[in-house]
PDB file of C-alpha atoms in Angstrom:
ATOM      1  CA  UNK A   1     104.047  94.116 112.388  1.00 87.00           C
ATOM      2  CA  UNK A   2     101.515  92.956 114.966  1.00 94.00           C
ATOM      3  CA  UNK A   3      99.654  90.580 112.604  1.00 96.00           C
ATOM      4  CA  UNK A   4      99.296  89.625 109.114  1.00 97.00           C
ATOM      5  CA  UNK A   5      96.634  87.659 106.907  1.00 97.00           C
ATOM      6  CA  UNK A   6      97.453  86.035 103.569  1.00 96.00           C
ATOM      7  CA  UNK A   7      95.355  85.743 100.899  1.00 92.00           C
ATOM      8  CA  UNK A   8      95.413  81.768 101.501  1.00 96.00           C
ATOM      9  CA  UNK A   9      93.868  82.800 105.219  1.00 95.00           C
ATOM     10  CA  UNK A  10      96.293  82.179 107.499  1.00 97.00           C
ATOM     11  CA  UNK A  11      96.338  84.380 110.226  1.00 97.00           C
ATOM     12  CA  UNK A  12      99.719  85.051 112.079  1.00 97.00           C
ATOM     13  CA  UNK A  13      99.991  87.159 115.154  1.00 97.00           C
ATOM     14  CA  UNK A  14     103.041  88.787 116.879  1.00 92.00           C
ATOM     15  CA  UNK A  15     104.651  86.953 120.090  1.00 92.00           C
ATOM     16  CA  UNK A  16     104.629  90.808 121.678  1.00 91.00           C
ATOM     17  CA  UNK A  17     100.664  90.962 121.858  1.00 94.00           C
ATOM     18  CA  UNK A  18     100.903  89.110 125.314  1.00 93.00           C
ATOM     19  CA  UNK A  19     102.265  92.304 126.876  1.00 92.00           C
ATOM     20  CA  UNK A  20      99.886  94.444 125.567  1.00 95.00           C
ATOM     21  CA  UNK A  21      96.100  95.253 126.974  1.00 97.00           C
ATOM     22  CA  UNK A  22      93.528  93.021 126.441  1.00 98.00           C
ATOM     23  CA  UNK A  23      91.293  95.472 124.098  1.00 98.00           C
ATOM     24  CA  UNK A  24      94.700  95.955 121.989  1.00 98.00           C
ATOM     25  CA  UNK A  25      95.221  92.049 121.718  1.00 98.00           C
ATOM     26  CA  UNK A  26      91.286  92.068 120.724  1.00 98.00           C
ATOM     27  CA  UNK A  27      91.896  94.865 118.261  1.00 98.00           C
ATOM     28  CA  UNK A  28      94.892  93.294 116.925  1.00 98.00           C
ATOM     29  CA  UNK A  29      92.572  90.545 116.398  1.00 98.00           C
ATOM     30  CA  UNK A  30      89.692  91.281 114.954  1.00 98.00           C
ATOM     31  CA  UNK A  31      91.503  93.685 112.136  1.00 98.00           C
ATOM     32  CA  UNK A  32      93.766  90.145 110.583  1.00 98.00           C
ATOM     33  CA  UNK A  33      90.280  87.377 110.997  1.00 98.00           C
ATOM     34  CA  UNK A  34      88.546  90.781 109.272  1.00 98.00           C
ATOM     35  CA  UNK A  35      90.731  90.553 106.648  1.00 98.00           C
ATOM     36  CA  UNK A  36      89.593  86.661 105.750  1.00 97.00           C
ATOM     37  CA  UNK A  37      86.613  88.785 104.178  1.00 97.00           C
ATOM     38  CA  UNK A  38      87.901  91.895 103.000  1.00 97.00           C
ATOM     39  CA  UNK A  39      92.271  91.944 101.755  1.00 96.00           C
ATOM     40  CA  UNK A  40      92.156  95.417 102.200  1.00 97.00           C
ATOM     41  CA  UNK A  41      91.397  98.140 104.054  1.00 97.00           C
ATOM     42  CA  UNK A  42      88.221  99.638 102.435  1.00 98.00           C
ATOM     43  CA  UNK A  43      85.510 100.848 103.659  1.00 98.00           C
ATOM     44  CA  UNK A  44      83.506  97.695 104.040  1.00 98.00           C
ATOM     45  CA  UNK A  45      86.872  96.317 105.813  1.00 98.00           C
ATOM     46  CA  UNK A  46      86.530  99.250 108.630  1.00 98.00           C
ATOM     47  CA  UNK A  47      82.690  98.832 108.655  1.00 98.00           C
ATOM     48  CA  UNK A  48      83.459  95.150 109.743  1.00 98.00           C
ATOM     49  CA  UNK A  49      86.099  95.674 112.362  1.00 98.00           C
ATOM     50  CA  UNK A  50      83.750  98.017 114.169  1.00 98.00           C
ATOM     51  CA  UNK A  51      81.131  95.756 114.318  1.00 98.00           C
ATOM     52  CA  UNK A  52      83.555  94.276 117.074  1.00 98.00           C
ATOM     53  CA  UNK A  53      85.115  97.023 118.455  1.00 98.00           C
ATOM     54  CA  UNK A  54      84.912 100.337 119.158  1.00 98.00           C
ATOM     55  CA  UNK A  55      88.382 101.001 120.243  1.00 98.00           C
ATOM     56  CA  UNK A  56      90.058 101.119 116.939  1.00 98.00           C
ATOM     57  CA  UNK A  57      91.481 104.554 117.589  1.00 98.00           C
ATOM     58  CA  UNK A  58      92.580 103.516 121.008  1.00 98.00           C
ATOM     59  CA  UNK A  59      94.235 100.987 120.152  1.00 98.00           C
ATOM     60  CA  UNK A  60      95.957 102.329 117.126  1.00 97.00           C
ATOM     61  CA  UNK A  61      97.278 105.291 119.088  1.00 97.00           C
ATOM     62  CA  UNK A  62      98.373 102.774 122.030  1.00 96.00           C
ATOM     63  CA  UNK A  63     100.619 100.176 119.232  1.00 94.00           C
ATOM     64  CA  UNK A  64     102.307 103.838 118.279  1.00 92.00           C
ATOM     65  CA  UNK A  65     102.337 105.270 121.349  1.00 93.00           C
ATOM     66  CA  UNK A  66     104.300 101.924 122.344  1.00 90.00           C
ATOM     67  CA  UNK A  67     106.021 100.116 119.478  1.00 85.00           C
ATOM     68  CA  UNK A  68     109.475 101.125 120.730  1.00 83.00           C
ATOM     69  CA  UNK A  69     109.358  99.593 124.207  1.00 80.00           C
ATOM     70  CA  UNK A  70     109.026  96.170 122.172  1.00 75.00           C
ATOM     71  CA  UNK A  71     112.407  96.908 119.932  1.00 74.00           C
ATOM     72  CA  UNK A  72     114.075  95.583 122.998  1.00 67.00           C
ATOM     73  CA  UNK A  73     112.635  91.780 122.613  1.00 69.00           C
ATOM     74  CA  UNK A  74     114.385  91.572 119.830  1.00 68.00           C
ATOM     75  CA  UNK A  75     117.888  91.637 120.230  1.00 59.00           C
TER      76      UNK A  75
END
């Protein structure tokens, strides 16, 4: 998990980020303060994040691409 948002608002975000690239970390981001409007991921909820980004996809495909090279921290 790279970030959560509870329905009290409180936004947490994952240690890890600070190796990743900066338009990840702003991705990251801007999808958990999105969901202080919208807990959920509707429509509107997408509308909103692009408002602020366009590199959604990008950055989706980079946290797969690379969630295993972070298992390591871990342990």
């Amino acid at each position: 998990r790279w970030g959560s948002c509870s329905s009290q608002g409180h936004v947490s975000l994952n240690w890890k980020l600070i190796l990743a690239p900066e338009f990840v970390i702003d991705y990251v981001v801007i999808h958990e303060l999105a969901h202080l409007k919208h807990q959920n991921h509707s429509k509107r909820f997408w509308n909103l994040v692009s408002q602020y980004t366009d590199k959604t996809s990008d950055s989706k495909q980079w946290l797969k691409k690379h969630y295993f090279e972070f298992e390591f921290l871990d342990r």
